[in-house]
Each structure stands twice: as C-alpha cells, then as structure tokens.
Amino acid sequence: MPRPSRLPFRAAVVTASAATVAALAFTIAPDAQAPDYPRLSDVVSAPVVTPSPNSPSPYRPEPREPRQTTRDEPRKTLTPTPSPTVAKPSKTPAVKRPIAKPPADIRISFYRDCTGHAQQCIDAGTLTMYAGKILAGHNYDGYQWLSRVPVGRTVRVISGPLAGTYRVYGHQYIDRQGGKIPAFSGGPDLVLQTCEGEGTGFSLLRRV
C-alpha cells in the first residue's frame, strides 16, 4: 500500500510559522516598548554616603581632672641674708651652767651646714657651721668650751666640708652677741664660737 504524501502538512507548518513571526513583529516594537532609562547626564556622579545607624560614633576622650595641686597658703619667699652676721642666742637658759673645760682629745664628728639660716640650727641645740669656717653652739647646750680651747690643742673634724686636723693658735672676744662677723686676727682656717656672758668668744685654729 503506498505511503501518503507529507507535503501538504509541511506547507501548513511553514505558513503557520510565518504568520506567528509577523504577529510578534507587529506586537513588540523596540521604540514603543523600551523603558525610559535616565540619560548619563542626569545621573549624579558623586555617591552620597550615609552612615549606618549601628556604626560607632567618633572617639572622644573623657575629661580628666587637673593633676596640679592647690596650696591652702601662699608659698613663702625665701630671702637670703644680705651679709653674714654672728649668730646669737634667741632664748635665755633656765639654769646657767659654768664654763666647762674642753676635752683633752677633741674630735668633732657631727655638725650641720646651715649657711644662710644658722640661727635656726643653733637654737635647735645643734653644733652648726656657717660662713664657711665657723662652728658655733649655745653655751647652755653644752658647747661652753668652744671659745676656751687652749692654745696648742689639736682639734680633729672627722667629716663634712671642714674635715681635717687643726691646732689652736689664739682667741678673740667681742662684747656683743650677733651683728657683723668680726675680722679675725691671723687668718684662721677654723673658728669655734660660743657665747660668754653678754659677749661672744672665739677659738682660732689653723689647719695642720
């Protein structure tokens, strides 16, 4: 039995496809259906950055309390003594003591360098250095012998600026307490001073 011819079917398919393409061409028009995109000249070139709501704020240090301290009272101004003066007692002893004999072996192991404020140290009962070469003490504090060391006696200063060995060569006396330091005879290297009655006595020594 001969097969039926398929030419009529193929012709129908081709005709239907052509009709479909024509319909699509009529429905989709590029110029009519394209969306209206913005032009490049209308686009803002610099982006606007907005911080995130959860982003941390910039660091700001907490204010600190000032470290300087304040004083309740104004600072006292220290003024140097304009010229050296002879230290004098600022109080009267309750009991007067006789002038003691100087020790046979004189060794001075402790004294304070109080140049500029010698009176305060002497009044505190301390053997005190002032004016570079004078060692002074109150007679009522046990230093009565300082002005009565015999001539020829050796005195040893163990430490400090006056450390060394000295020998007494003379004595000197002024009829006042305090005031300007006198000119010592013989140019002593060390002077031992204490009060004698209403005046002041000195033992004069040279370094050996």
Short mmCIF file of C-alpha atoms in Angstrom, two decimals, residues 7 51 53-54 76 92 111 116 120 123 126 156 174:
data_model
loop_
_atom_site.label_atom_id
_atom_site.label_comp_id
_atom_site.label_asym_id
_atom_site.label_seq_id
_atom_site.Cartn_x
_atom_site.Cartn_y
_atom_site.Cartn_z
CA LEU A 7 3.97 17.81 1.56
CA PRO A 51 26.44 56.19 57.97
CA PRO A 53 22.55 53.50 62.16
CA ASN A 54 24.64 50.99 64.12
CA LYS A 76 56.69 81.80 101.37
CA THR A 92 67.66 82.50 127.88
CA TYR A 111 77.69 69.27 112.77
CA GLY A 116 72.09 81.22 105.36
CA GLN A 120 67.61 78.23 113.48
CA ASP A 123 68.66 77.40 118.54
CA THR A 126 72.99 71.61 117.09
CA ARG A 156 90.08 66.95 114.57
CA ILE A 174 83.67 90.79 121.22
#
